[in-house]
Amino acid sequence: MTKRQTLILDCDGVLYPTNMLELKDFVGAMQKTFEQDYHFDEAFLKQVSEKTLRKNHLGMFNYIKAVCDEKDKSFQEFCRLMFSKVNYNQITEDRTLLNMLKARAAKDEVVIFTNNTIEHLDKVLNRRFGASVFEFENLGIECYDIMATERQGVFYPKQNPKALELFASKINRLPQDCVLVDDSPRNIESAKQAGMQAVLIHKNFDLKALLKNLDNQANFQTQSPEKSKL
């Protein structure tokens, strides 16, 4: 019997193309929340940003959490307000992709792991597939967010190889039995450093193309971001 492998799917740029929702949309929503809901001083925000960078606490959500901790505010409430300001209407529905994911989940373990939050992922799944995180998990596709790799108050995003080691441990899998599917070359390199296989998604090779290819080959093929057409 062929050993089941664990396919770890990124959300943004993999479940939907980034031209539907871009990083600048999240950054804009974050800044509006800082300014409109909390009225945080710009000098204070700059100070926290520099502090998190010095500590090498990577990613937007380490920054947000540091700000919230400094002001004794709820990180979860901040994220709720932030994502209420993001316009998800440009994400189009794709039932064909949903059916392909269901079919793949019957053959291999499929999980979703995003550097973003579960609230954001839930909104994406509803727009893209008409299903919630809860409904996806009922299909056998578990969903994880940045909280999955929190250790001692610090998030480890996928650009840090430690994140993928922590995540593999969390889902009780060995790194070598996992395949990261991501649109970030940096995350692809992190996966390889953690001992995982990795597949880079880009405009000429999307998730549908990958899933079709998997039906025609015995094993996942690691792809080099340097050789991929971005």
GROMACS .gro file of C-alpha atoms in nm:
model
  230
    1MET     CA    1   0.000   0.000   0.000
    2THR     CA    2   0.129   0.346  -0.091
    3LYS     CA    3   0.202   0.553   0.217
    4ARG     CA    4  -0.029   0.849   0.262
    5GLN     CA    5   0.153   1.181   0.257
    6THR     CA    6   0.045   1.505   0.418
    7LEU     CA    7  -0.021   1.790   0.180
    8ILE     CA    8   0.012   2.123   0.365
    9LEU     CA    9  -0.166   2.397   0.172
   10ASP     CA   10  -0.106   2.766   0.221
   11CYS     CA   11  -0.413   2.990   0.199
   12ASP     CA   12  -0.332   3.326   0.037
   13GLY     CA   13  -0.195   3.280  -0.312
   14VAL     CA   14  -0.273   2.908  -0.316
   15LEU     CA   15  -0.645   2.867  -0.247
   16TYR     CA   16  -0.700   3.182  -0.450
   17PRO     CA   17  -0.470   3.401  -0.665
   18THR     CA   18  -0.322   3.702  -0.488
   19ASN     CA   19  -0.461   3.945  -0.745
   20MET     CA   20  -0.799   3.888  -0.578
   21LEU     CA   21  -0.669   3.995  -0.236
   22GLU     CA   22  -0.321   4.135  -0.180
   23LEU     CA   23  -0.088   4.195   0.112
   24LYS     CA   24  -0.152   4.568   0.084
   25ASP     CA   25  -0.519   4.502   0.168
   26PHE     CA   26  -0.419   4.345   0.500
   27VAL     CA   27  -0.165   4.616   0.576
   28GLY     CA   28  -0.424   4.885   0.503
   29ALA     CA   29  -0.679   4.717   0.729
   30MET     CA   30  -0.419   4.687   1.007
   31GLN     CA   31  -0.327   5.054   0.983
   32LYS     CA   32  -0.693   5.161   0.986
   33THR     CA   33  -0.752   4.953   1.297
   34PHE     CA   34  -0.451   5.108   1.471
   35GLU     CA   35  -0.572   5.457   1.383
   36GLN     CA   36  -0.952   5.440   1.388
   37ASP     CA   37  -1.027   5.188   1.661
   38TYR     CA   38  -0.733   5.227   1.898
   39HIS     CA   39  -0.583   5.569   1.814
   40PHE     CA   40  -0.230   5.438   1.871
   41ASP     CA   41   0.047   5.695   1.839
   42GLU     CA   42   0.267   5.662   1.531
   43ALA     CA   43   0.587   5.695   1.734
   44PHE     CA   44   0.472   5.415   1.964
   45LEU     CA   45   0.394   5.188   1.667
   46LYS     CA   46   0.736   5.255   1.514
   47GLN     CA   47   0.904   5.175   1.845
   48VAL     CA   48   0.723   4.839   1.872
   49SER     CA   49   0.799   4.757   1.509
   50GLU     CA   50   1.171   4.817   1.560
   51LYS     CA   51   1.166   4.610   1.878
   52THR     CA   52   1.004   4.308   1.711
   53LEU     CA   53   1.250   4.329   1.421
   54ARG     CA   54   1.547   4.337   1.661
   55LYS     CA   55   1.413   4.023   1.826
   56ASN     CA   56   1.367   3.864   1.482
   57HIS     CA   57   0.999   3.805   1.556
   58LEU     CA   58   0.891   3.782   1.194
   59GLY     CA   59   0.557   3.863   1.035
   60MET     CA   60   0.263   4.099   1.067
   61PHE     CA   61   0.097   3.913   1.351
   62ASN     CA   62   0.399   3.915   1.581
   63TYR     CA   63   0.396   4.292   1.534
   64ILE     CA   64   0.023   4.318   1.605
   65LYS     CA   65   0.052   4.092   1.909
   66ALA     CA   66   0.343   4.297   2.043
   67VAL     CA   67   0.139   4.617   2.007
   68CYS     CA   68  -0.161   4.459   2.179
   69ASP     CA   69   0.054   4.321   2.461
   70GLU     CA   70   0.214   4.662   2.520
   71LYS     CA   71  -0.129   4.825   2.552
   72ASP     CA   72  -0.299   4.532   2.730
   73LYS     CA   73  -0.544   4.482   2.443
   74SER     CA   74  -0.695   4.159   2.310
   75PHE     CA   75  -0.512   4.022   2.008
   76GLN     CA   76  -0.824   3.831   1.899
   77GLU     CA   77  -1.042   4.142   1.921
   78PHE     CA   78  -0.789   4.342   1.721
   79CYS     CA   79  -0.792   4.077   1.447
   80ARG     CA   80  -1.172   4.072   1.445
   81LEU     CA   81  -1.181   4.447   1.387
   82MET     CA   82  -0.900   4.434   1.134
   83PHE     CA   83  -1.060   4.170   0.913
   84SER     CA   84  -1.394   4.346   0.925
   85LYS     CA   85  -1.217   4.615   0.720
   86VAL     CA   86  -1.091   4.375   0.449
   87ASN     CA   87  -1.300   4.351   0.131
   88TYR     CA   88  -1.331   3.983   0.038
   89ASN     CA   89  -1.578   4.042  -0.246
   90GLN     CA   90  -1.313   4.007  -0.517
   91ILE     CA   91  -1.249   3.643  -0.423
   92THR     CA   92  -1.453   3.439  -0.670
   93GLU     CA   93  -1.615   3.102  -0.611
   94ASP     CA   94  -1.446   2.787  -0.743
   95ARG     CA   95  -1.651   2.472  -0.687
   96THR     CA   96  -1.432   2.274  -0.925
   97LEU     CA   97  -1.131   2.333  -0.703
   98LEU     CA   98  -1.337   2.235  -0.400
   99ASN     CA   99  -1.426   1.903  -0.561
  100MET     CA  100  -1.061   1.844  -0.650
  101LEU     CA  101  -0.959   1.908  -0.289
  102LYS     CA  102  -1.223   1.663  -0.167
  103ALA     CA  103  -1.094   1.398  -0.408
  104ARG     CA  104  -0.732   1.451  -0.300
  105ALA     CA  105  -0.831   1.434   0.069
  106ALA     CA  106  -0.964   1.084   0.003
  107LYS     CA  107  -0.616   0.975  -0.113
  108ASP     CA  108  -0.375   1.175   0.104
  109GLU     CA  109  -0.402   1.379   0.418
  110VAL     CA  110  -0.473   1.742   0.330
  111VAL     CA  111  -0.442   2.027   0.578
  112ILE     CA  112  -0.445   2.405   0.543
  113PHE     CA  113  -0.183   2.605   0.732
  114THR     CA  114  -0.181   2.983   0.696
  115ASN     CA  115   0.046   3.252   0.838
  116ASN     CA  116  -0.277   3.449   0.879
  117THR     CA  117  -0.559   3.394   1.132
  118ILE     CA  118  -0.840   3.141   1.141
  119GLU     CA  119  -1.097   3.421   1.111
  120HIS     CA  120  -0.940   3.531   0.784
  121LEU     CA  121  -0.921   3.173   0.659
  122ASP     CA  122  -1.289   3.122   0.740
  123LYS     CA  123  -1.381   3.427   0.532
  124VAL     CA  124  -1.168   3.302   0.241
  125LEU     CA  125  -1.323   2.955   0.249
  126ASN     CA  126  -1.673   3.100   0.256
  127ARG     CA  127  -1.607   3.323  -0.045
  128ARG     CA  128  -1.407   3.068  -0.245
  129PHE     CA  129  -1.595   2.748  -0.165
  130GLY     CA  130  -1.915   2.843   0.016
  131ALA     CA  131  -1.795   2.652   0.322
  132SER     CA  132  -1.669   2.743   0.668
  133VAL     CA  133  -1.359   2.619   0.849
  134PHE     CA  134  -1.589   2.389   1.047
  135GLU     CA  135  -1.737   2.243   0.728
  136PHE     CA  136  -1.390   2.191   0.579
  137GLU     CA  137  -1.282   2.002   0.887
  138ASN     CA  138  -1.593   1.785   0.855
  139LEU     CA  139  -1.464   1.698   0.507
  140GLY     CA  140  -1.140   1.579   0.666
  141ILE     CA  141  -0.936   1.888   0.577
  142GLU     CA  142  -0.803   2.030   0.903
  143CYS     CA  143  -0.736   2.405   0.921
  144TYR     CA  144  -0.458   2.576   1.116
  145ASP     CA  145  -0.346   2.935   1.152
  146ILE     CA  146  -0.049   3.127   1.292
  147MET     CA  147  -0.156   3.029   1.644
  148ALA     CA  148  -0.053   2.669   1.566
  149THR     CA  149   0.315   2.761   1.599
  150GLU     CA  150   0.297   2.996   1.898
  151ARG     CA  151   0.562   2.929   2.159
  152GLN     CA  152   0.604   3.144   2.471
  153GLY     CA  153   0.402   3.429   2.322
  154VAL     CA  154   0.585   3.434   1.987
  155PHE     CA  155   0.443   3.320   1.653
  156TYR     CA  156   0.667   3.130   1.414
  157PRO     CA  157   0.557   3.202   1.055
  158LYS     CA  158   0.652   2.968   0.771
  159GLN     CA  159   0.946   3.180   0.659
  160ASN     CA  160   1.121   3.039   0.968
  161PRO     CA  161   1.212   2.668   0.926
  162LYS     CA  162   1.134   2.616   1.295
  163ALA     CA  163   0.767   2.689   1.217
  164LEU     CA  164   0.741   2.390   0.985
  165GLU     CA  165   0.919   2.164   1.232
  166LEU     CA  166   0.675   2.277   1.502
  167PHE     CA  167   0.379   2.230   1.272
  168ALA     CA  168   0.480   1.879   1.168
  169SER     CA  169   0.507   1.790   1.536
  170LYS     CA  170   0.168   1.943   1.610
  171ILE     CA  171  -0.005   1.726   1.349
  172ASN     CA  172   0.198   1.420   1.456
  173ARG     CA  173   0.384   1.384   1.129
  174LEU     CA  174   0.750   1.359   1.036
  175PRO     CA  175   0.871   1.647   0.816
  176GLN     CA  176   0.981   1.404   0.544
  177ASP     CA  177   0.623   1.280   0.513
  178CYS     CA  178   0.492   1.633   0.452
  179VAL     CA  179   0.473   1.847   0.138
  180LEU     CA  180   0.434   2.223   0.168
  181VAL     CA  181   0.239   2.389  -0.113
  182ASP     CA  182   0.303   2.762  -0.101
  183ASP     CA  183   0.340   3.065  -0.327
  184SER     CA  184   0.637   3.210  -0.136
  185PRO     CA  185   0.988   3.102  -0.248
  186ARG     CA  186   1.113   3.187   0.101
  187ASN     CA  187   0.861   2.948   0.258
  188ILE     CA  188   0.958   2.681   0.005
  189GLU     CA  189   1.322   2.712   0.115
  190SER     CA  190   1.216   2.694   0.481
  191ALA     CA  191   1.027   2.373   0.412
  192LYS     CA  192   1.331   2.216   0.249
  193GLN     CA  193   1.550   2.322   0.543
  194ALA     CA  194   1.298   2.155   0.776
  195GLY     CA  195   1.322   1.833   0.576
  196MET     CA  196   0.994   1.864   0.389
  197GLN     CA  197   0.921   1.835   0.021
  198ALA     CA  198   0.782   2.156  -0.129
  199VAL     CA  199   0.592   2.276  -0.434
  200LEU     CA  200   0.590   2.638  -0.544
  201ILE     CA  201   0.260   2.776  -0.672
  202HIS     CA  202   0.279   3.062  -0.923
  203LYS     CA  203   0.079   3.214  -1.206
  204ASN     CA  204   0.181   2.940  -1.450
  205PHE     CA  205   0.130   2.654  -1.205
  206ASP     CA  206  -0.169   2.690  -0.974
  207LEU     CA  207  -0.326   2.454  -0.722
  208LYS     CA  208  -0.553   2.299  -0.984
  209ALA     CA  209  -0.253   2.214  -1.201
  210LEU     CA  210  -0.078   2.056  -0.904
  211LEU     CA  211  -0.379   1.845  -0.810
  212LYS     CA  212  -0.415   1.725  -1.170
  213ASN     CA  213  -0.048   1.632  -1.179
  214LEU     CA  214  -0.075   1.437  -0.854
  215ASP     CA  215  -0.331   1.209  -1.012
  216ASN     CA  216  -0.074   1.116  -1.277
  217GLN     CA  217   0.235   1.049  -1.064
  218ALA     CA  218   0.328   0.826  -0.775
  219ASN     CA  219   0.511   1.083  -0.564
  220PHE     CA  220   0.522   1.455  -0.504
  221GLN     CA  221   0.802   1.635  -0.684
  222THR     CA  222   0.992   1.909  -0.506
  223GLN     CA  223   1.013   2.223  -0.716
  224SER     CA  224   1.290   2.479  -0.704
  225PRO     CA  225   1.167   2.840  -0.677
  226GLU     CA  226   1.470   2.956  -0.875
  227LYS     CA  227   1.357   2.748  -1.173
  228SER     CA  228   0.989   2.831  -1.148
  229LYS     CA  229   0.836   3.108  -1.354
  230LEU     CA  230   0.695   3.367  -1.115
   0.00000   0.00000   0.00000
